[in-house]
């Protein structure tokens, strides 16, 4: 994965729009010119809770153009509800961009993107970057119901082929999106995925079994998001270029992995290097 | 532009021989080595960073999950992941010279000998201004917290570190004890210069869907606002038991919270979990302290230390 190109900073933004494409899924647009110029696909920002309660929330910028950055918020609890109800004109402080992001160049020119639920938000900027260099891209996108499949048309508009799946069969394949992926994933030169952990583990198994390189963007509730607290550890093979330099652990603790920080060494890791 | 001249209150404080331009230390384990937060906060506007604890040998740390958000707080069980003192000295410590604030090294151990050995090696470095002795980590499988829960062991660990350095020695106490004043007195008797009061409160959470503990380590340490009254009482009681300066910590999020600890008898405060809500919190706390001092006619923060506590034994 490439080194960070831009410096993270605190950004004081203003909510410029709010739309609700499905019940419980809200897209909040922010006027944030400095941030918009700095974000790379797969990076995230920490959103300071307006009410000052609980930890900041990590979210991947969904759309990013000109002076605007948008965030996709799925309402699951009090923190996300607070963000999802922000009215246009409200101030919102975020800090970032953070994390490594996807390495689009390393994905080659035939890429399968795999999104589960709100994981779709991390993949739109990547799809755009891949299509700008005319890579062939197919999106595999799964959600609970047809109504929760948000934003697939934006990928289609970029010229991506799209395979949809829903748990209830209300749109596309009935079942997990990893099932159609298992049949067709081996046809791609590389995969990139973002979604819940069980989906990412399944994508990782398909990729490793098929010998297809895959970049997985891991999901985790961060505390600091900046690499300070070591709370978001994931076991990573010692041979990984992303593994933090770490001496051999002491007697009784020898392992073939080290704990990397999802927020700092990741959130994007090569599937074959994870030891989870 | 015309600016109105005003007297800037003196926020500086001393923790023993450790001089701080601001009364805000960043709590060990919450702030990395400071550089992680440098893009978001001016480190020249904080008192100092207490570094993540280092041990004699490298430690992989606990299995995930290591964090669980709970009501008004956070449970953590990181497990002292660190590269060990050899690699730490060779690779990491030189960077700390650039910090525009105090740098306090944190030493954890599993034996009395560990505390002496790691303190001697770390404190020998010019980049380190003081040592915090972490005798109270609740998240390691054996013996991590034992030293803070037994007065005789606390005394021996402190004495070992005291013999290893003349730099300011801050000993971090645990709230998970029957009588914290007994431990505080033992540290004072062994030559500790100051006390950090307190480390996290032991706790846990269970996932009712999986019917299993949430943390990889099963138990963890509770930080954040949920523990603040517990920590404040500990400061109050310790301030009445010993003359050592106190660094108050536990759920401090605002200037008002910090004032409570200062008024109870703390000479400085540590900020941990509040940084995870907003990295600007430490600067906002100092701004709020200045406003309070102005509004109430105090010229210096030191005049407030212990001002609410008639049993305060320390000096301002």
CSV table of C-alpha atoms in Angstrom, one decimal, chain A residues 8-10 48-49 52 54-56 93 95-96 98 221 223-224 226-231 233 245-250 253 255 257-259, chain B residues 29-32 36-37 39-40 52 57-64 66-67 69-71 74 78 81-83 87 91 276-280:
chain,number,residue,atom,x,y,z
A,8,UNK,CA,-4.3,14.9,8.1
A,9,UNK,CA,-5.8,17.9,9.9
A,10,UNK,CA,-8.8,19.1,11.8
A,48,UNK,CA,-16.4,14.6,16.3
A,49,UNK,CA,-19.8,14.0,17.9
A,52,UNK,CA,-19.6,15.7,22.8
A,54,UNK,CA,-18.7,9.1,23.3
A,55,UNK,CA,-15.8,8.6,20.9
A,56,UNK,CA,-15.6,10.1,17.5
A,93,UNK,CA,-15.8,18.9,12.9
A,95,UNK,CA,-10.3,15.1,11.5
A,96,UNK,CA,-8.4,13.2,8.8
A,98,UNK,CA,-6.6,8.8,8.0
A,221,UNK,CA,-15.0,0.6,16.2
A,223,UNK,CA,-11.2,4.7,20.0
A,224,UNK,CA,-8.5,7.2,18.7
A,226,UNK,CA,-4.9,7.9,14.8
A,227,UNK,CA,-2.7,5.0,16.0
A,228,UNK,CA,-2.3,6.1,19.6
A,229,UNK,CA,-4.3,3.6,21.6
A,230,UNK,CA,-3.6,0.2,19.9
A,231,UNK,CA,-7.3,-0.8,20.5
A,233,UNK,CA,-5.5,-4.7,16.6
A,245,UNK,CA,8.5,-3.5,13.0
A,246,UNK,CA,8.4,-5.7,16.1
A,247,UNK,CA,11.1,-7.7,17.8
A,248,UNK,CA,10.6,-11.4,18.4
A,249,UNK,CA,8.2,-11.6,21.4
A,250,UNK,CA,9.3,-13.1,24.6
A,253,UNK,CA,4.4,-15.7,23.3
A,255,UNK,CA,3.7,-16.3,17.1
A,257,UNK,CA,2.1,-12.7,13.5
A,258,UNK,CA,2.2,-9.2,15.0
A,259,UNK,CA,-0.8,-7.0,15.9
B,29,UNK,CA,-1.7,4.4,26.5
B,30,UNK,CA,-4.1,7.0,25.2
B,31,UNK,CA,-1.8,9.3,23.3
B,32,UNK,CA,0.9,7.1,21.7
B,36,UNK,CA,0.0,10.5,16.5
B,37,UNK,CA,-1.9,13.6,17.7
B,39,UNK,CA,-1.5,16.9,13.2
B,40,UNK,CA,-4.6,17.8,15.3
B,52,UNK,CA,2.7,4.1,26.4
B,57,UNK,CA,10.6,-7.9,26.9
B,58,UNK,CA,8.4,-7.4,23.8
B,59,UNK,CA,4.7,-8.1,24.2
B,60,UNK,CA,2.2,-8.9,21.4
B,61,UNK,CA,-0.7,-7.6,23.5
B,62,UNK,CA,-4.1,-9.2,24.0
B,63,UNK,CA,-6.3,-10.7,21.3
B,64,UNK,CA,-9.0,-8.6,19.7
B,66,UNK,CA,-9.6,-4.9,22.8
B,67,UNK,CA,-12.2,-2.1,23.1
B,69,UNK,CA,-17.7,1.3,24.2
B,70,UNK,CA,-20.0,1.3,27.3
B,71,UNK,CA,-22.4,3.8,28.9
B,74,UNK,CA,-14.9,2.8,27.3
B,78,UNK,CA,-4.8,-3.8,25.2
B,81,UNK,CA,1.6,-4.3,23.6
B,82,UNK,CA,5.1,-2.8,23.2
B,83,UNK,CA,8.4,-3.7,21.5
B,87,UNK,CA,14.0,-1.9,20.7
B,91,UNK,CA,14.4,2.9,17.7
B,276,UNK,CA,-11.0,10.1,21.5
B,277,UNK,CA,-14.1,12.3,21.4
B,278,UNK,CA,-12.2,15.4,20.3
B,279,UNK,CA,-8.5,15.9,20.0
B,280,UNK,CA,-9.0,19.6,20.9
